[in-house]
């Protein structure tokens, strides 16, 4: 029986840390120097924007490029970077900069924050995370800067290039293009589409997988986790792109007017962005119901654990599919890539999926009450987009009522921390079973 | 290695049996004596109606009362009774009538059909099922006949009374009221509402629970399965009724014009009907989005295993909730009513829920392609209603395209047999694991 007075456990610490960062960001966005009209944002809109940036979501109540000054945009970019790296990783970065010694307790916190599998080498991993991030964002920024310099002054092109590289690597979905149009004017531009698809996909794998890929040169092997994330990402991205291509092929408001190359690039981009990123090159509100439902599923699934993605995560889906496949075939062991999946992993996957589904349904239901008069799919889409920290919208976000905005703020927050962290942070001290009940029979299905 | 030539296993036998009954019913409904216009139904509409009746769903492409002769209506009623009892139970009934000896192989089939927990006493249970059904349907039929005799000739009142008693005890959702209005004219009638609520609820518990309740007089104890079904049914029915009351209180098209009693009866009836029955006293298409989403959830959940209900079943929900609750509290054993839930039960529940969700999403997606031009929630509602063999509709059913009709026929069929039976019937011979892989680590959530 240990006493735990005023001793924040890791999940609680993460929740409060994120909340603090968001609040500071929101206050900065209410200042007159943050907006071009010199009035600053209202607090509710500032809170929404800061939450959306810190939770790397990308849902916007005001258009980023049209509304904010460069100062306001840099606040948003800073929040995106803090949120993307995770504020714990960011805090370590500050520690390292200041030359501080990192205690065992800090290491335990870090372990939770980066979702690392063992505590060994956590600090080395965090250092690598920072190097990876810098290298990838600089590379992406240079490519985009060059591309943008063909159509705007060099200074602005560099700013735009790096803003969009950072925003997309962190899967934040913010853009500076104005008029809520996102990247729709680049739908048929291979340089922009493929560069940003690359940035999004790398960011959505998660740092552990990136680290694993980096070490592959020497170790010549990938962890089970990395294999699952990479394989599932490939399957989902290609599969969803093919279906979006088929669903939208004849849609005069989306793919129909484009060349074959444009159709392929448009399908690919929407497939890649849907699992977490939030930028779009096709007008989301004009997609067919079938494509929208597919995107809703992708948004709910999300990317890799320990990535900037929200949702239930791609590994959760993989484990659930493996369980179903095992059950249908009447096998005992749940197996992925020749490794048995532990029972506790299966139960965790089930829990994450059920809590995720519950959050999405409740948020959709409340939205339909606080913001009457829209189509049902707009509520569902908005709720899943917020939970998956995706940032795609059928156009509901700017029209949200104050209550609707607060609801979406809470949903983005829950989505970024993940259903399990939220649940663990809420519940009281956990106790192990003190005794066991006998087994009972129950009929299923 | 046993040879299994031409040897149908129970799931395959059930699938083929149901299909045979449906086909015979469909052919009867195409005959000129089945419809009042003397032309018979088109084959696709007859197939739809026969499937809806046999799968005790209640979705209708033509209004039952307006379209069919008494012969047509009796064909439908017969299909409802065969489908409700399950054709295996029905076949046993025929065996018993003919004085045939029931072989061990037949008993194994029966075990599968009634979802009984052990093979012992299966025949006795089936006898009881028949007696329960007869007693409850006759009681309900008498009460409804008396009620209807106040507003129609006695002969017609008896016919209406028994038709609606049988239809509702079997949770079939078919009615004779005409104009697709279902029971909306009885929304404020306590006799009709409470009698039918009682019939629906008893039918939705499943015969095992009814048998358990019957034996309770002597045994003074209920099985774990019965406790879970009864408790969850109570919680869901009352909880959902309260929320429907709140959501619809101010809706001028539904509860608002009614007295307080009418509001309570209307909320209760829609709550009871949603988990599987399919009759309605409020116009479903006019409900608020929040109430519709709640009803969609109830339809997906369904009633007790081995009942006339579809959906993932109420025990599946209970097990999933118990797993989540256990995980959040950091406990090891998943416990319901002081009994540990076995791992295989948990994996089965997970499988049923995932397959159910998958079916619903795919059907919704295909419907939105085959039947363009409707609101998204109408597709979702129709898909879940068919999967849950509920029979409520926002009005899409009569407007379905031929492809949409075939899709809903298949969905009702899958919903009635249950996701697991379908999956087991599809897959090849099952093999146990011949060896085990080592355990691997993977990150979730
Ligand atoms: K995002
Ligand atoms: K029904």
Coordinates of C-alpha atoms in Angstrom, one line a residue, chain A:
Chain A
X1 CA 0.0 0.0 0.0
X2 CA 1.9 3.0 -1.3
X3 CA 0.7 6.5 -0.6
X4 CA 0.3 8.7 -3.7
X5 CA -0.2 12.2 -2.4
X6 CA -0.1 14.9 -5.2
X7 CA 1.8 12.4 -7.3
X8 CA 0.6 12.8 -10.9
X9 CA 0.7 9.5 -12.8
X10 CA 1.8 9.8 -16.5
X11 CA -1.6 9.9 -18.1
X12 CA -2.8 12.7 -15.8
X13 CA 0.4 14.6 -16.4
X14 CA 0.0 14.3 -20.2
X15 CA -3.6 15.5 -20.0
X16 CA -2.8 18.6 -18.0
X17 CA 0.3 19.3 -20.0
X18 CA -1.6 19.3 -23.3
X19 CA -4.3 21.5 -21.7
X20 CA -1.8 24.0 -20.6
X21 CA -0.2 24.3 -24.0
X22 CA -3.6 24.8 -25.6
X23 CA -4.6 27.5 -23.1
X24 CA -1.4 29.5 -23.7
X25 CA -1.9 29.2 -27.4
X26 CA -5.5 30.3 -27.2
X27 CA -4.6 33.4 -25.2
X28 CA -1.9 34.4 -27.7
X29 CA -4.5 34.1 -30.5
X30 CA -6.9 36.5 -28.8
X31 CA -4.3 39.3 -28.9
X32 CA -4.7 42.0 -31.5
X33 CA -1.4 41.2 -33.2
X34 CA -2.6 37.7 -34.0
X35 CA -5.3 38.6 -36.6
X36 CA -5.2 40.8 -39.7
X37 CA -8.3 42.8 -38.6
X38 CA -6.3 43.9 -35.5
X39 CA -9.0 42.7 -33.1
X40 CA -7.8 39.3 -32.1
X41 CA -10.0 36.2 -32.1
X42 CA -12.9 35.7 -29.8
X43 CA -11.9 33.3 -26.9
X44 CA -14.0 30.5 -28.1
X45 CA -12.6 30.6 -31.7
X46 CA -9.1 31.0 -30.3
X47 CA -9.6 28.0 -28.0
X48 CA -10.9 26.0 -31.0
X49 CA -8.0 27.0 -33.2
X50 CA -5.4 26.4 -30.5
X51 CA -6.9 23.0 -29.7
X52 CA -7.1 22.1 -33.4
X53 CA -3.4 23.0 -33.9
X54 CA -2.0 21.4 -30.7
X55 CA -4.1 18.2 -31.3
X56 CA -2.8 18.3 -34.9
X57 CA -6.3 18.2 -36.2
X58 CA -6.9 20.9 -38.7
X59 CA -10.6 21.7 -38.2
X60 CA -10.9 25.4 -38.6
X61 CA -13.7 27.8 -37.6
X62 CA -11.9 30.7 -39.4
X63 CA -9.7 30.4 -42.5
X64 CA -6.1 30.3 -41.4
X65 CA -4.5 32.2 -44.3
X66 CA -7.3 34.8 -44.5
X67 CA -7.6 35.6 -40.8
X68 CA -4.2 35.5 -39.1
X69 CA -1.1 37.7 -39.3
X70 CA 2.3 36.0 -39.7
X71 CA 2.5 36.2 -35.9
X72 CA -0.8 34.3 -35.5
X73 CA 0.2 31.8 -38.1
X74 CA 3.6 31.2 -36.3
X75 CA 1.7 30.6 -33.0
X76 CA -0.3 28.0 -34.8
X77 CA 2.8 26.5 -36.4
X78 CA 4.5 26.4 -33.0
X79 CA 1.4 24.6 -31.5
X80 CA 1.4 22.1 -34.3
X81 CA 5.1 21.3 -33.7
X82 CA 4.6 21.0 -30.0
X83 CA 1.5 18.9 -30.4
X84 CA 3.1 16.8 -33.1
X85 CA 6.2 15.9 -31.2
X86 CA 4.1 15.5 -28.1
X87 CA 4.8 18.0 -25.4
X88 CA 6.7 15.4 -23.4
X89 CA 9.2 14.9 -26.2
X90 CA 9.3 18.6 -26.5
X91 CA 10.0 19.1 -22.8
X92 CA 12.8 16.6 -23.1
X93 CA 14.1 18.6 -26.0
X94 CA 14.2 21.7 -23.7
X95 CA 15.9 19.6 -21.0
X96 CA 18.5 18.5 -23.4
X97 CA 19.0 22.1 -24.7
X98 CA 19.5 23.3 -21.1
X99 CA 21.9 20.4 -20.4
X100 CA 19.8 19.0 -17.6
X101 CA 20.2 15.5 -16.3
X102 CA 17.1 13.4 -17.0
X103 CA 15.9 11.5 -13.9
X104 CA 14.4 8.0 -13.9
X105 CA 11.0 9.5 -13.1
X106 CA 11.2 11.7 -16.2
X107 CA 12.2 8.7 -18.2
X108 CA 9.1 6.9 -17.0
X109 CA 6.9 9.8 -18.1
X110 CA 8.7 9.9 -21.4
X111 CA 8.1 6.2 -21.9
X112 CA 4.4 6.8 -21.6
X113 CA 4.6 9.8 -23.9
X114 CA 6.4 8.2 -26.8
X115 CA 4.6 4.9 -26.2
X116 CA 7.9 3.1 -26.3
X117 CA 8.0 -0.6 -25.7
X118 CA 10.8 -0.6 -23.1
X119 CA 12.4 2.2 -21.1
X120 CA 15.9 1.4 -22.4
X121 CA 17.1 3.9 -24.9
X122 CA 14.2 6.3 -24.5
X123 CA 16.4 9.4 -24.4
X124 CA 18.3 8.2 -27.5
X125 CA 15.0 7.6 -29.2
X126 CA 13.8 11.1 -28.4
X127 CA 17.0 12.6 -29.8
X128 CA 16.4 10.6 -32.9
X129 CA 12.8 11.8 -33.1
X130 CA 14.0 15.4 -33.1
X131 CA 16.6 14.7 -35.8
X132 CA 14.2 12.8 -38.0
X133 CA 11.6 15.5 -37.7
X134 CA 14.1 18.3 -38.6
X135 CA 15.5 16.4 -41.5
X136 CA 12.2 15.4 -43.0
X137 CA 10.6 18.8 -42.5
X138 CA 13.6 20.6 -44.0
X139 CA 13.7 18.3 -47.0
X140 CA 9.9 18.6 -47.6
X141 CA 10.1 22.4 -47.0
X142 CA 12.8 22.8 -49.6
X143 CA 10.9 20.8 -52.3
X144 CA 7.7 22.8 -51.6
X145 CA 9.5 26.1 -51.5
X146 CA 11.0 25.5 -54.9
X147 CA 7.6 24.5 -56.2
X148 CA 5.8 27.5 -54.7
X149 CA 8.5 29.9 -56.0
X150 CA 7.2 29.4 -59.5
X151 CA 4.0 31.2 -58.6
X152 CA 4.9 33.6 -55.7
X153 CA 7.8 35.8 -54.5
X154 CA 10.7 33.7 -53.1
X155 CA 10.3 34.9 -49.5
X156 CA 6.6 34.0 -49.5
X157 CA 7.4 30.7 -51.3
X158 CA 9.9 29.6 -48.6
X159 CA 7.4 30.6 -45.8
X160 CA 4.6 28.7 -47.6
X161 CA 6.9 25.7 -48.3
X162 CA 8.0 25.3 -44.7
X163 CA 4.6 26.0 -43.2
X164 CA 3.0 23.3 -45.3
X165 CA 5.9 20.9 -44.8
X166 CA 5.7 21.2 -41.0
X167 CA 1.9 21.2 -41.0
X168 CA 1.7 18.0 -43.1
X169 CA 4.5 16.0 -41.6
X170 CA 2.7 16.6 -38.3
X171 CA -0.5 15.6 -40.0
X172 CA -2.0 18.9 -38.8
X173 CA -4.1 19.8 -41.9
X174 CA -3.6 23.6 -41.5
X175 CA -2.9 25.5 -44.7
X176 CA -2.4 29.1 -45.8
X177 CA -4.3 29.0 -49.1
X178 CA -7.3 31.0 -48.0
X179 CA -11.1 30.6 -48.5
X180 CA -11.2 27.2 -46.8
X181 CA -10.0 25.8 -50.1
X182 CA -7.1 23.8 -48.7
X183 CA -5.0 22.3 -51.5
X184 CA -7.8 21.9 -54.0
X185 CA -6.0 24.1 -56.6
X186 CA -3.1 21.6 -56.6
X187 CA -5.2 18.4 -57.2
X188 CA -3.4 17.7 -60.5
X189 CA 0.1 18.8 -59.4
X190 CA 2.4 15.8 -58.9
X191 CA 5.1 17.7 -57.0
X192 CA 2.8 19.0 -54.4
X193 CA 0.6 15.9 -54.2
X194 CA 3.4 13.4 -53.9
X195 CA 5.6 15.5 -51.6
X196 CA 2.8 16.1 -49.2
X197 CA 1.6 12.5 -49.4
X198 CA 5.1 11.4 -48.5
X199 CA 5.3 13.9 -45.5
X200 CA 1.8 12.7 -44.3
X201 CA 2.6 9.0 -44.6
X202 CA 6.0 9.3 -42.8
X203 CA 4.4 11.3 -40.0
X204 CA 1.5 8.8 -39.7
X205 CA 3.8 5.8 -39.3
X206 CA 5.0 7.0 -35.9
X207 CA 8.5 7.6 -34.7
X208 CA 9.0 4.1 -33.5
X209 CA 8.5 2.7 -37.0
X210 CA 10.7 5.4 -38.5
X211 CA 13.4 4.5 -35.9
X212 CA 13.0 0.9 -36.8
X213 CA 13.3 1.7 -40.5
X214 CA 16.4 3.7 -39.7
X215 CA 18.0 0.8 -37.8
X216 CA 17.0 -1.7 -40.5
X217 CA 20.2 -0.8 -42.4
X218 CA 22.2 -2.4 -39.6
X219 CA 19.8 -4.8 -37.9
X220 CA 18.2 -6.2 -41.1
X221 CA 15.0 -6.9 -39.2
X222 CA 11.8 -5.0 -38.3
X223 CA 9.8 -5.3 -35.1
X224 CA 6.4 -6.9 -35.3
X225 CA 4.9 -3.5 -34.5
X226 CA 6.6 -1.9 -37.5
X227 CA 5.7 -4.8 -39.9
X228 CA 2.1 -4.5 -38.9
X229 CA 2.0 -0.7 -39.2
X230 CA 3.8 -0.6 -42.6
X231 CA 1.8 -3.5 -44.1
X232 CA -1.5 -2.1 -42.9
X233 CA -0.7 1.4 -44.0
X234 CA 0.2 0.2 -47.5
X235 CA -2.9 -2.0 -47.8
X236 CA -5.3 0.7 -46.5
X237 CA -3.8 3.5 -48.6
X238 CA -3.8 1.6 -51.9
X239 CA -7.1 -0.1 -51.3
X240 CA -8.9 3.1 -50.3
X241 CA -7.4 5.0 -53.2
X242 CA -8.8 2.4 -55.6
X243 CA -12.3 2.7 -54.1
X244 CA -12.2 6.5 -54.1
X245 CA -11.2 6.3 -57.7
X246 CA -14.2 4.1 -58.5
X247 CA -16.7 5.9 -56.4
X248 CA -15.8 9.4 -57.7
X249 CA -14.9 8.5 -61.3
X250 CA -18.2 9.9 -62.7
X251 CA -18.7 12.7 -60.1
X252 CA -18.7 15.9 -62.1
X253 CA -17.9 17.9 -58.9
X254 CA -14.8 15.9 -58.1
X255 CA -12.8 13.5 -60.4
X256 CA -14.9 13.5 -63.6
X257 CA -13.4 16.8 -65.1
X258 CA -9.8 15.7 -64.4
X259 CA -7.4 13.9 -66.6
X260 CA -6.5 10.2 -65.8
X261 CA -3.4 11.5 -64.0
X262 CA -5.5 14.0 -62.0
X263 CA -8.0 11.3 -61.1
X264 CA -5.2 9.0 -59.8
X265 CA -3.5 11.8 -57.9
X266 CA -6.8 13.0 -56.5
X267 CA -7.8 9.5 -55.3
X268 CA -4.4 8.9 -53.8
X269 CA -4.3 12.2 -52.0
X270 CA -7.7 11.8 -50.4
X271 CA -6.9 8.2 -49.4
X272 CA -3.6 9.4 -47.7
X273 CA -5.1 12.4 -46.0
X274 CA -8.2 10.6 -44.6
X275 CA -6.5 8.5 -42.0
X276 CA -5.2 11.6 -40.1
X277 CA -3.8 14.4 -42.1
X278 CA -6.7 16.7 -43.0
X279 CA -5.5 18.7 -46.0
X280 CA -7.6 18.0 -49.1
X281 CA -7.4 18.4 -52.9
X282 CA -11.0 17.5 -53.7
X283 CA -14.0 19.4 -52.3
X284 CA -15.0 17.1 -49.4
X285 CA -18.6 18.3 -49.3
X286 CA -19.1 17.2 -52.9
X287 CA -18.0 13.6 -52.6
X288 CA -20.5 10.8 -53.0
X289 CA -22.0 9.2 -49.9
X290 CA -20.0 6.0 -50.6
X291 CA -16.7 7.9 -50.7
X292 CA -17.6 9.9 -47.6
X293 CA -18.4 6.7 -45.7
X294 CA -15.1 5.2 -46.7
X295 CA -13.3 8.3 -45.5
X296 CA -15.2 8.2 -42.3
X297 CA -13.9 4.7 -41.7
X298 CA -10.3 5.7 -42.6
X299 CA -10.6 8.7 -40.2
X300 CA -11.8 6.4 -37.4
X301 CA -8.9 4.0 -38.0
X302 CA -6.1 6.6 -38.0
X303 CA -2.4 5.9 -38.3
X304 CA 0.3 4.2 -36.3
X305 CA 0.5 4.3 -32.4
X306 CA 2.9 7.0 -31.2
X307 CA 2.5 8.9 -34.4
X308 CA 0.8 12.3 -34.9
X309 CA -2.4 10.4 -35.9
X310 CA -5.6 10.1 -33.9
X311 CA -8.3 7.5 -34.2
X312 CA -8.2 3.9 -32.9
X313 CA -4.8 3.4 -34.7
X314 CA -4.0 1.0 -37.4
X315 CA -2.6 -1.7 -35.1
X316 CA -5.9 -1.8 -33.3
X317 CA -7.6 -2.5 -36.6
X318 CA -5.0 -5.2 -37.5
X319 CA -5.5 -7.0 -34.1
X320 CA -9.3 -6.9 -34.4
X321 CA -9.1 -8.3 -38.0
X322 CA -6.7 -11.0 -36.9
X323 CA -9.1 -12.0 -34.1
X324 CA -12.0 -12.2 -36.4
X325 CA -10.0 -14.2 -39.0
X326 CA -8.8 -16.6 -36.3
X327 CA -12.3 -17.1 -35.0
X328 CA -13.8 -17.7 -38.4
X329 CA -11.2 -20.3 -39.2
X330 CA -11.7 -22.0 -35.8
X331 CA -8.1 -21.5 -34.7
X332 CA -6.8 -20.9 -31.2
X333 CA -3.9 -18.4 -31.5
X334 CA -4.3 -15.0 -32.9
X335 CA -1.3 -14.6 -35.2
X336 CA 0.2 -11.7 -37.1
X337 CA 3.4 -12.1 -39.1
X338 CA 4.1 -15.4 -37.3
X339 CA 3.9 -14.0 -33.9
X340 CA 1.1 -14.8 -31.4
X341 CA -0.8 -11.7 -30.1
X342 CA -1.0 -11.6 -26.4
X343 CA -4.5 -11.7 -24.7
X344 CA -3.9 -8.3 -23.0
X345 CA -3.1 -6.7 -26.4
X346 CA -6.4 -8.1 -27.8
X347 CA -8.4 -6.8 -24.8
X348 CA -6.7 -3.4 -25.1
X349 CA -7.6 -3.3 -28.9
X350 CA -11.2 -4.2 -28.1
X351 CA -11.4 -1.5 -25.4
X352 CA -9.9 1.2 -27.6
X353 CA -12.3 0.4 -30.4
X354 CA -15.4 0.3 -28.2
X355 CA -14.5 3.5 -26.4
X356 CA -13.7 5.2 -29.8
X357 CA -17.0 4.1 -31.3
X358 CA -18.9 5.2 -28.2
X359 CA -17.2 8.7 -28.3
X360 CA -18.0 9.1 -32.0
X361 CA -21.7 8.1 -31.6
X362 CA -22.3 10.3 -28.5
X363 CA -20.6 13.3 -30.2
X364 CA -22.6 12.8 -33.3
X365 CA -25.8 12.6 -31.3
X366 CA -25.0 15.8 -29.2
X367 CA -24.0 17.7 -32.4
X368 CA -27.3 16.9 -34.0
X369 CA -29.0 18.5 -31.0
X370 CA -26.7 21.6 -30.6
X371 CA -26.5 22.3 -34.3
X372 CA -29.8 21.4 -35.9
X373 CA -30.7 21.8 -39.5
X374 CA -27.8 20.0 -41.3
X375 CA -27.6 16.6 -42.9
X376 CA -26.9 13.7 -40.6
X377 CA -23.7 12.7 -42.4
X378 CA -22.2 16.2 -41.7
X379 CA -22.5 15.6 -37.9
X380 CA -21.0 12.1 -38.2
X381 CA -18.2 13.3 -40.5
X382 CA -17.4 16.2 -38.2
X383 CA -17.4 13.9 -35.1
X384 CA -15.2 11.3 -36.6
X385 CA -12.8 13.9 -38.1
X386 CA -12.4 15.5 -34.6
X387 CA -12.0 12.1 -32.8
X388 CA -9.4 11.0 -35.5
X389 CA -7.7 14.4 -35.3
X390 CA -8.1 14.4 -39.1
X391 CA -9.4 17.9 -39.8
X392 CA -11.4 17.1 -42.9
X393 CA -14.9 18.7 -42.9
X394 CA -17.9 18.7 -45.1
X395 CA -18.2 22.4 -44.2
X396 CA -19.9 22.3 -40.8
X397 CA -17.0 23.7 -38.7
X398 CA -17.3 27.4 -39.4
X399 CA -21.1 27.2 -38.8
X400 CA -20.8 25.4 -35.5
X401 CA -22.8 26.9 -32.5
X402 CA -20.7 27.8 -29.4
X403 CA -21.8 24.5 -27.7
X404 CA -20.9 22.6 -30.9
X405 CA -17.4 24.3 -30.8
X406 CA -16.8 23.3 -27.2
X407 CA -17.9 19.7 -28.0
X408 CA -15.5 19.5 -30.9
X409 CA -12.7 21.0 -28.8
X410 CA -13.2 18.2 -26.2
X411 CA -13.4 15.5 -28.9
X412 CA -10.2 16.7 -30.6
X413 CA -8.5 16.6 -27.2
X414 CA -9.8 13.1 -26.4
X415 CA -8.8 12.0 -29.9
X416 CA -5.3 13.2 -29.6
X417 CA -4.6 11.7 -26.2
X418 CA -6.3 8.5 -27.3
X419 CA -9.3 6.8 -25.8
X420 CA -7.2 4.7 -23.4
X421 CA -5.2 7.6 -21.9
X422 CA -8.4 9.5 -21.3
X423 CA -10.1 6.6 -19.6
X424 CA -7.0 5.9 -17.5
X425 CA -6.7 9.5 -16.5
X426 CA -10.3 9.7 -15.4
X427 CA -10.5 6.5 -13.4
X428 CA -9.4 6.2 -9.8
X429 CA -6.4 4.3 -8.6
X430 CA -6.3 0.9 -10.2
X431 CA -6.3 -2.3 -8.2
X432 CA -5.5 -5.8 -9.2
X433 CA -8.0 -8.6 -8.6
X434 CA -8.0 -9.7 -5.0
X435 CA -9.8 -12.9 -5.8
X436 CA -11.3 -14.7 -8.8
X437 CA -14.9 -15.7 -9.5
X438 CA -15.7 -19.1 -11.1
X439 CA -16.3 -19.1 -14.8
X440 CA -19.9 -18.7 -16.1
X441 CA -21.5 -19.6 -19.4
X442 CA -23.1 -17.0 -21.7
X443 CA -24.4 -17.2 -25.3
X444 CA -23.1 -14.8 -27.9
X445 CA -24.4 -13.8 -31.3

